[in-house]
Amino acid sequence: MIRPVLKIKGLSKRHGRGCPSCYNLTGPQHDRNICPQCQSVVACHNITFELFPKEVLGIVGESGSGKSTVIKLLNFDLEPDEGELYVNHSNSEVENRIGLPLEGQNLFTLNSFRKRLLRNFMIGVVYQHPHLGLRLNVSSGGNIAERLLMADWRHVGDMRERSAELLAKTEVPVSRMDEPPRNFSGGMQQRVQIAKALSNEPMLLLLDEVTSGLDVSVQARVLDLIRSLQHELHVTTIVVSHDLGVIKMLTSRTIVMKNGHIVESGLTDQVLEDPQHPYSQLLVSSALT
Ligand SMILES: Nc1ncnc2c1ncn2[C@@H]1O[C@H](COP(=O)(O)OP(=O)(O)OP(=O)(O)O)[C@@H](O)[C@H]1O
Ligand SMILES: [Mg+2]
Ligand SMILES: [Zn+2]
């Protein structure tokens, strides 16, 4: 049997002071994520799922359903209120630095220094808005080099070579590596973000609405690129999108979120063809009209 490479258990995140009723009074059955008692936002609650090696998992759901919250938690950008994260993966370089084996640890309990190492060495993230993932005024090569520096690359020539290789892989003209992404089209900015996210050879790639801001034709080309990179690199990936077309094209398994909860999960084809939860049914039928 294949072991999952990542296990996420009971992840919850609240914004606000919180009260004992927050979790009882929010969620899909109440059709809200704001607690009526204390006005806290339950951004996600009791999120549990596994990721298998090299799989591409989709997270779909309406705006505000908690998709980006899950991504931010997994990238250690946010601290969960509750939840556990385990990897079945070893990386001797990281383990030597943090002085612990990775397996068997709830990674959320590590200190911030150790979490930063995990993020820098093992995770790649691409955001919807290029300005969140890139410094738009720094050269494209420089953006990638900054990421390589965090993963302890030191030799300038090597970093430049690696940046050029990554830009070529993501179909950004290498002749433009000294230009800042500010000069680039939206599609090309996303390609630079993807190059940067892949630079540390992540064990987990997080793609949060990476094509949502793009024109349809540009979107199709970026999706093609992501798909061909998946075939080539086989990185375990989470694709967040509110667009079922994106989910269908890129993912094999899908989680549907609503009001901070998972309402359904399964093989993407099954979820799209025979959705079980009324909300997934609504999502699928409204995408067809
Ligand atoms: N810092 C914050 N303070 C208060 N509420 C927040 C904060 N960050 C997120 N939220 C709320 O948490 C909920 C989940 O947000 P999240 O960004 O995860 O949704 P999403 O599914 O990614 O939506 P979208 O499709 O619009 O990106 C939303 O109601 C959002 O307004
Ligand atoms: Mg989001
Ligand atoms: Zn409350």
Tab-separated table of C-alpha atoms and ligand atoms in Angstrom:
chain	number	residue	atom	x	y	z
A	1	MET	CA	0.000	0.000	0.000
A	2	ILE	CA	1.240	3.495	-0.777
A	3	ARG	CA	1.815	5.611	2.301
A	4	PRO	CA	0.625	9.206	2.226
A	5	VAL	CA	3.460	11.695	2.049
A	6	LEU	CA	1.510	14.289	4.021
A	7	LYS	CA	-1.167	13.939	6.680
A	8	ILE	CA	-3.228	16.909	7.774
A	9	LYS	CA	-5.452	16.349	10.775
A	10	GLY	CA	-8.120	18.517	12.347
A	11	LEU	CA	-6.861	21.853	11.116
A	12	SER	CA	-8.751	24.865	12.473
A	13	LYS	CA	-8.110	28.576	12.198
A	14	ARG	CA	-10.189	31.354	13.688
A	15	HIS	CA	-9.768	35.101	13.324
A	16	GLY	CA	-11.087	37.083	16.266
A	17	ARG	CA	-11.298	36.607	20.006
A	18	GLY	CA	-13.329	33.397	19.746
A	19	CYS	CA	-15.951	31.981	22.078
A	20	PRO	CA	-17.075	28.460	23.009
A	21	SER	CA	-19.850	28.555	20.400
A	22	CYS	CA	-17.796	29.517	17.307
A	23	TYR	CA	-17.554	26.017	15.902
A	24	ASN	CA	-21.124	25.023	16.776
A	25	LEU	CA	-22.687	28.046	15.142
A	26	THR	CA	-20.722	28.167	11.877
A	27	GLY	CA	-20.156	25.839	8.948
A	28	PRO	CA	-22.122	24.670	5.925
A	29	GLN	CA	-25.205	23.647	7.903
A	30	HIS	CA	-25.487	27.259	9.100
A	31	ASP	CA	-24.324	28.664	5.786
A	32	ARG	CA	-21.898	31.076	7.445
A	33	ASN	CA	-18.370	31.270	8.771
A	34	ILE	CA	-18.901	34.188	11.162
A	35	CYS	CA	-19.827	33.309	14.709
A	36	PRO	CA	-23.061	35.128	15.630
A	37	GLN	CA	-22.009	35.230	19.315
A	38	CYS	CA	-18.571	36.792	19.042
A	39	GLN	CA	-18.242	37.771	15.356
A	40	SER	CA	-15.051	35.750	14.939
A	41	VAL	CA	-14.383	34.302	11.502
A	42	VAL	CA	-13.928	30.558	11.375
A	43	ALA	CA	-11.637	30.488	8.337
A	44	CYS	CA	-11.325	26.714	8.447
A	45	HIS	CA	-12.415	23.998	10.818
A	46	ASN	CA	-11.460	20.380	11.263
A	47	ILE	CA	-9.727	20.061	7.923
A	48	THR	CA	-8.390	16.536	7.567
A	49	PHE	CA	-6.888	14.986	4.453
A	50	GLU	CA	-3.912	13.089	3.134
A	51	LEU	CA	-1.694	13.638	0.163
A	52	PHE	CA	-0.068	10.773	-1.677
A	53	PRO	CA	3.355	10.965	-3.289
A	54	LYS	CA	3.328	12.809	-6.620
A	55	GLU	CA	-0.406	13.341	-6.561
A	56	VAL	CA	-2.140	16.548	-7.543
A	57	LEU	CA	-4.972	17.351	-5.174
A	58	GLY	CA	-7.544	20.040	-5.899
A	59	ILE	CA	-9.281	22.275	-3.389
A	60	VAL	CA	-12.376	23.945	-4.783
A	61	GLY	CA	-14.989	26.132	-3.171
A	62	GLU	CA	-16.593	29.549	-3.288
A	63	SER	CA	-14.845	32.749	-2.256
A	64	GLY	CA	-14.276	32.790	1.503
A	65	SER	CA	-14.636	29.017	1.925
A	66	GLY	CA	-11.152	28.743	3.445
A	67	LYS	CA	-9.026	27.477	0.551
A	68	SER	CA	-6.216	30.013	0.908
A	69	THR	CA	-6.284	29.603	4.674
A	70	VAL	CA	-5.394	25.935	4.247
A	71	ILE	CA	-2.558	26.884	1.878
A	72	LYS	CA	-1.219	29.524	4.278
A	73	LEU	CA	-1.302	27.063	7.157
A	74	LEU	CA	0.611	24.463	5.139
A	75	ASN	CA	3.179	27.060	4.107
A	76	PHE	CA	3.566	28.084	7.786
A	77	ASP	CA	2.425	31.620	6.958
A	78	LEU	CA	-0.354	31.258	9.531
A	79	GLU	CA	-0.443	29.402	12.843
A	80	PRO	CA	-3.340	27.006	13.254
A	81	ASP	CA	-5.450	27.106	16.408
A	82	GLU	CA	-5.647	23.359	16.278
A	83	GLY	CA	-4.351	20.676	14.001
A	84	GLU	CA	-1.521	18.388	13.155
A	85	LEU	CA	0.725	18.008	10.140
A	86	TYR	CA	2.916	14.983	9.510
A	87	VAL	CA	5.247	14.104	6.654
A	88	ASN	CA	6.408	10.696	5.604
A	89	HIS	CA	9.490	11.983	3.948
A	90	SER	CA	13.074	12.370	4.924
A	91	ASN	CA	15.474	15.052	3.839
A	92	SER	CA	18.839	14.637	5.501
A	93	GLU	CA	19.927	18.202	4.806
A	94	VAL	CA	16.903	19.632	6.575
A	95	GLU	CA	16.990	17.044	9.323
A	96	ASN	CA	20.633	17.830	10.084
A	97	ARG	CA	19.855	21.497	10.362
A	98	ILE	CA	16.835	21.147	12.560
A	99	GLY	CA	18.393	18.329	14.535
A	100	LEU	CA	15.277	16.164	14.344
A	101	PRO	CA	13.905	13.478	12.068
A	102	LEU	CA	10.929	14.822	10.128
A	103	GLU	CA	8.797	11.725	10.356
A	104	GLY	CA	6.568	11.385	13.380
A	105	GLN	CA	6.660	15.097	14.303
A	106	ASN	CA	3.619	17.301	14.302
A	107	LEU	CA	5.339	19.967	12.211
A	108	PHE	CA	3.054	22.700	13.541
A	109	THR	CA	4.697	22.335	16.952
A	110	LEU	CA	8.195	23.125	15.652
A	111	ASN	CA	9.653	26.526	16.475
A	112	SER	CA	9.578	29.294	13.891
A	113	PHE	CA	13.229	28.811	12.894
A	114	ARG	CA	12.572	25.187	12.039
A	115	LYS	CA	9.351	25.981	10.220
A	116	ARG	CA	11.210	28.541	8.140
A	117	LEU	CA	13.746	25.901	7.154
A	118	LEU	CA	10.980	23.555	6.094
A	119	ARG	CA	9.383	26.300	4.048
A	120	ASN	CA	12.660	27.302	2.412
A	121	PHE	CA	13.863	23.812	1.624
A	122	MET	CA	10.721	21.803	1.066
A	123	ILE	CA	7.798	23.944	-0.037
A	124	GLY	CA	7.082	25.990	-3.134
A	125	VAL	CA	4.149	28.363	-3.361
A	126	VAL	CA	2.569	30.353	-6.184
A	127	TYR	CA	-0.015	33.023	-5.421
A	128	GLN	CA	-2.816	34.501	-7.485
A	129	HIS	CA	-1.272	37.946	-7.296
A	130	PRO	CA	2.302	38.143	-8.587
A	131	HIS	CA	3.158	40.884	-6.086
A	132	LEU	CA	2.637	38.415	-3.232
A	133	GLY	CA	5.186	35.983	-4.617
A	134	LEU	CA	7.645	38.257	-6.378
A	135	ARG	CA	9.440	41.512	-5.829
A	136	LEU	CA	8.241	43.174	-8.985
A	137	ASN	CA	11.116	45.662	-9.148
A	138	VAL	CA	13.895	43.106	-8.726
A	139	SER	CA	15.140	41.214	-11.781
A	140	SER	CA	13.486	37.869	-12.488
A	141	GLY	CA	16.799	36.095	-12.044
A	142	GLY	CA	17.274	38.009	-8.791
A	143	ASN	CA	13.867	36.888	-7.519
A	144	ILE	CA	14.837	33.272	-8.063
A	145	ALA	CA	18.320	33.812	-6.616
A	146	GLU	CA	16.759	35.199	-3.426
A	147	ARG	CA	14.839	31.991	-3.026
A	148	LEU	CA	17.966	29.921	-3.720
A	149	LEU	CA	19.856	31.930	-1.084
A	150	MET	CA	17.225	30.951	1.463
A	151	ALA	CA	17.841	27.332	0.535
A	152	ASP	CA	21.528	28.007	1.199
A	153	TRP	CA	22.863	28.325	-2.300
A	154	ARG	CA	25.949	30.536	-2.153
A	155	HIS	CA	27.789	30.611	-5.448
A	156	VAL	CA	26.555	33.471	-7.631
A	157	GLY	CA	27.420	31.728	-10.897
A	158	ASP	CA	25.557	28.582	-9.869
A	159	MET	CA	22.504	30.577	-8.840
A	160	ARG	CA	22.475	32.418	-12.133
A	161	GLU	CA	22.768	29.211	-14.055
A	162	ARG	CA	19.988	27.596	-12.043
A	163	SER	CA	17.744	30.656	-12.506
A	164	ALA	CA	18.275	30.563	-16.255
A	165	GLU	CA	17.489	26.861	-16.325
A	166	LEU	CA	14.263	27.388	-14.363
A	167	LEU	CA	13.143	30.302	-16.503
A	168	ALA	CA	13.737	28.228	-19.623
A	169	LYS	CA	11.708	25.415	-18.103
A	170	THR	CA	8.809	27.753	-17.433
A	171	GLU	CA	9.084	29.277	-20.893
A	172	VAL	CA	10.300	32.718	-19.893
A	173	PRO	CA	12.868	33.997	-22.405
A	174	VAL	CA	16.205	33.692	-20.635
A	175	SER	CA	17.287	36.868	-22.405
A	176	ARG	CA	14.853	38.687	-20.078
A	177	MET	CA	16.167	37.334	-16.794
A	178	ASP	CA	17.731	40.673	-15.872
A	179	GLU	CA	14.434	42.486	-16.358
A	180	PRO	CA	12.085	42.976	-13.419
A	181	PRO	CA	8.719	41.156	-13.543
A	182	ARG	CA	7.071	44.620	-13.450
A	183	ASN	CA	7.837	44.758	-17.200
A	184	PHE	CA	6.166	41.431	-17.905
A	185	SER	CA	2.653	40.387	-18.864
A	186	GLY	CA	0.499	38.700	-16.221
A	187	GLY	CA	1.094	35.282	-17.751
A	188	MET	CA	4.831	35.730	-17.750
A	189	GLN	CA	4.806	36.983	-14.163
A	190	GLN	CA	3.093	33.737	-13.175
A	191	ARG	CA	5.755	31.786	-15.056
A	192	VAL	CA	8.449	33.556	-13.053
A	193	GLN	CA	6.569	32.750	-9.837
A	194	ILE	CA	6.392	29.100	-10.893
A	195	ALA	CA	10.118	29.066	-11.686
A	196	LYS	CA	10.825	30.525	-8.268
A	197	ALA	CA	8.547	28.044	-6.520
A	198	LEU	CA	10.319	25.131	-8.173
A	199	SER	CA	13.826	26.420	-7.488
A	200	ASN	CA	14.353	24.497	-4.234
A	201	GLU	CA	12.961	21.267	-5.719
A	202	PRO	CA	10.053	21.307	-3.270
A	203	MET	CA	8.470	18.144	-1.945
A	204	LEU	CA	5.192	20.084	-1.835
A	205	LEU	CA	4.011	22.637	-4.354
A	206	LEU	CA	1.103	24.920	-3.434
A	207	LEU	CA	-0.712	26.683	-6.279
A	208	ASP	CA	-3.330	29.172	-5.081
A	209	GLU	CA	-5.543	30.439	-7.922
A	210	VAL	CA	-2.490	30.903	-10.126
A	211	THR	CA	-4.440	31.507	-13.302
A	212	SER	CA	-7.471	33.350	-11.893
A	213	GLY	CA	-6.195	36.804	-12.760
A	214	LEU	CA	-5.312	35.978	-16.351
A	215	ASP	CA	-7.134	36.323	-19.668
A	216	VAL	CA	-8.640	33.062	-20.864
A	217	SER	CA	-6.098	32.404	-23.639
A	218	VAL	CA	-3.153	33.203	-21.378
A	219	GLN	CA	-4.728	31.097	-18.666
A	220	ALA	CA	-4.847	28.086	-21.006
A	221	ARG	CA	-1.148	28.407	-21.783
A	222	VAL	CA	-0.130	28.677	-18.145
A	223	LEU	CA	-2.295	25.639	-17.322
A	224	ASP	CA	-0.604	23.721	-20.144
A	225	LEU	CA	2.755	24.646	-18.699
A	226	ILE	CA	1.746	23.480	-15.221
A	227	ARG	CA	0.476	20.226	-16.622
A	228	SER	CA	3.639	19.540	-18.560
A	229	LEU	CA	5.759	20.380	-15.508
A	230	GLN	CA	3.670	17.912	-13.529
A	231	HIS	CA	4.422	15.211	-16.079
A	232	GLU	CA	8.089	16.021	-15.980
A	233	LEU	CA	8.727	16.712	-12.299
A	234	HIS	CA	6.050	14.741	-10.427
A	235	VAL	CA	5.945	17.139	-7.496
A	236	THR	CA	3.212	16.491	-4.936
A	237	THR	CA	0.917	19.460	-5.505
A	238	ILE	CA	-2.176	21.150	-4.125
A	239	VAL	CA	-4.108	23.197	-6.669
A	240	VAL	CA	-6.567	25.691	-5.223
A	241	SER	CA	-9.173	27.080	-7.564
A	242	HIS	CA	-12.769	28.167	-7.669
A	243	ASP	CA	-12.737	27.134	-11.345
A	244	LEU	CA	-13.851	23.560	-11.963
A	245	GLY	CA	-12.183	23.599	-15.392
A	246	VAL	CA	-8.817	24.137	-13.725
A	247	ILE	CA	-9.543	21.402	-11.188
A	248	LYS	CA	-10.600	18.997	-13.915
A	249	MET	CA	-7.543	19.677	-16.020
A	250	LEU	CA	-4.903	19.462	-13.313
A	251	THR	CA	-6.029	17.253	-10.458
A	252	SER	CA	-6.813	13.616	-9.812
A	253	ARG	CA	-8.464	13.995	-6.421
A	254	THR	CA	-10.503	16.915	-5.104
A	255	ILE	CA	-11.712	18.380	-1.857
A	256	VAL	CA	-14.752	20.642	-1.866
A	257	MET	CA	-14.854	23.328	0.830
A	258	LYS	CA	-17.694	25.490	2.064
A	259	ASN	CA	-17.821	27.855	5.043
A	260	GLY	CA	-14.476	26.603	6.297
A	261	HIS	CA	-15.370	22.911	6.160
A	262	ILE	CA	-14.675	20.044	3.796
A	263	VAL	CA	-18.083	18.973	2.486
A	264	GLU	CA	-16.923	16.371	0.004
A	265	SER	CA	-13.804	14.702	-1.271
A	266	GLY	CA	-13.064	12.057	-3.845
A	267	LEU	CA	-11.635	11.363	-7.252
A	268	THR	CA	-11.962	14.511	-9.335
A	269	ASP	CA	-13.901	12.746	-12.085
A	270	GLN	CA	-16.354	11.369	-9.557
A	271	VAL	CA	-16.819	14.660	-7.747
A	272	LEU	CA	-17.448	16.439	-11.038
A	273	GLU	CA	-19.663	13.798	-12.609
A	274	ASP	CA	-21.584	12.585	-9.597
A	275	PRO	CA	-21.299	15.117	-6.784
A	276	GLN	CA	-22.849	13.892	-3.537
A	277	HIS	CA	-23.127	16.969	-1.330
A	278	PRO	CA	-25.830	19.485	-2.305
A	279	TYR	CA	-23.226	22.249	-2.360
A	280	SER	CA	-20.968	20.319	-4.761
A	281	GLN	CA	-24.026	19.618	-6.898
A	282	LEU	CA	-24.751	23.324	-7.010
A	283	LEU	CA	-21.137	24.117	-7.864
A	284	VAL	CA	-21.089	21.615	-10.700
A	285	SER	CA	-24.492	22.557	-12.103
A	286	SER	CA	-23.730	26.271	-12.026
A	287	ALA	CA	-20.451	25.651	-13.856
A	288	LEU	CA	-22.379	23.903	-16.623
A	289	THR	CA	-24.767	26.777	-17.280
B	1	LIG	N1	-6.717	38.036	8.676
B	1	LIG	C1	-8.026	37.783	8.616
B	1	LIG	N2	-8.874	38.342	9.473
B	1	LIG	C2	-10.189	38.080	9.444
B	1	LIG	N3	-10.766	37.246	8.554
B	1	LIG	C3	-9.969	36.652	7.661
B	1	LIG	C4	-8.553	36.885	7.636
B	1	LIG	N4	-8.032	36.138	6.639
B	1	LIG	C5	-9.055	35.474	6.076
B	1	LIG	N5	-10.213	35.784	6.686
B	1	LIG	C6	-11.552	35.251	6.361
B	1	LIG	O1	-11.466	33.842	6.403
B	1	LIG	C7	-12.344	33.271	5.441
B	1	LIG	C8	-11.568	32.320	4.570
B	1	LIG	O2	-10.654	33.072	3.779
B	1	LIG	P1	-9.793	32.443	2.631
B	1	LIG	O3	-8.912	33.505	2.121
B	1	LIG	O4	-9.168	31.198	3.123
B	1	LIG	O5	-10.902	32.067	1.546
B	1	LIG	P2	-10.732	31.528	0.062
B	1	LIG	O6	-11.516	30.271	-0.049
B	1	LIG	O7	-9.291	31.474	-0.286
B	1	LIG	O8	-11.468	32.657	-0.801
B	1	LIG	P3	-11.091	33.291	-2.224
B	1	LIG	O9	-11.647	32.327	-3.249
B	1	LIG	O10	-11.827	34.592	-2.236
B	1	LIG	O11	-9.623	33.441	-2.315
B	1	LIG	C9	-12.962	34.434	4.685
B	1	LIG	O12	-14.225	34.705	5.231
B	1	LIG	C10	-12.008	35.578	4.950
B	1	LIG	O13	-12.659	36.812	4.907
B	2	MG	MG	-8.127	32.429	-1.702
B	3	ZN	ZN	-17.691	32.715	18.690
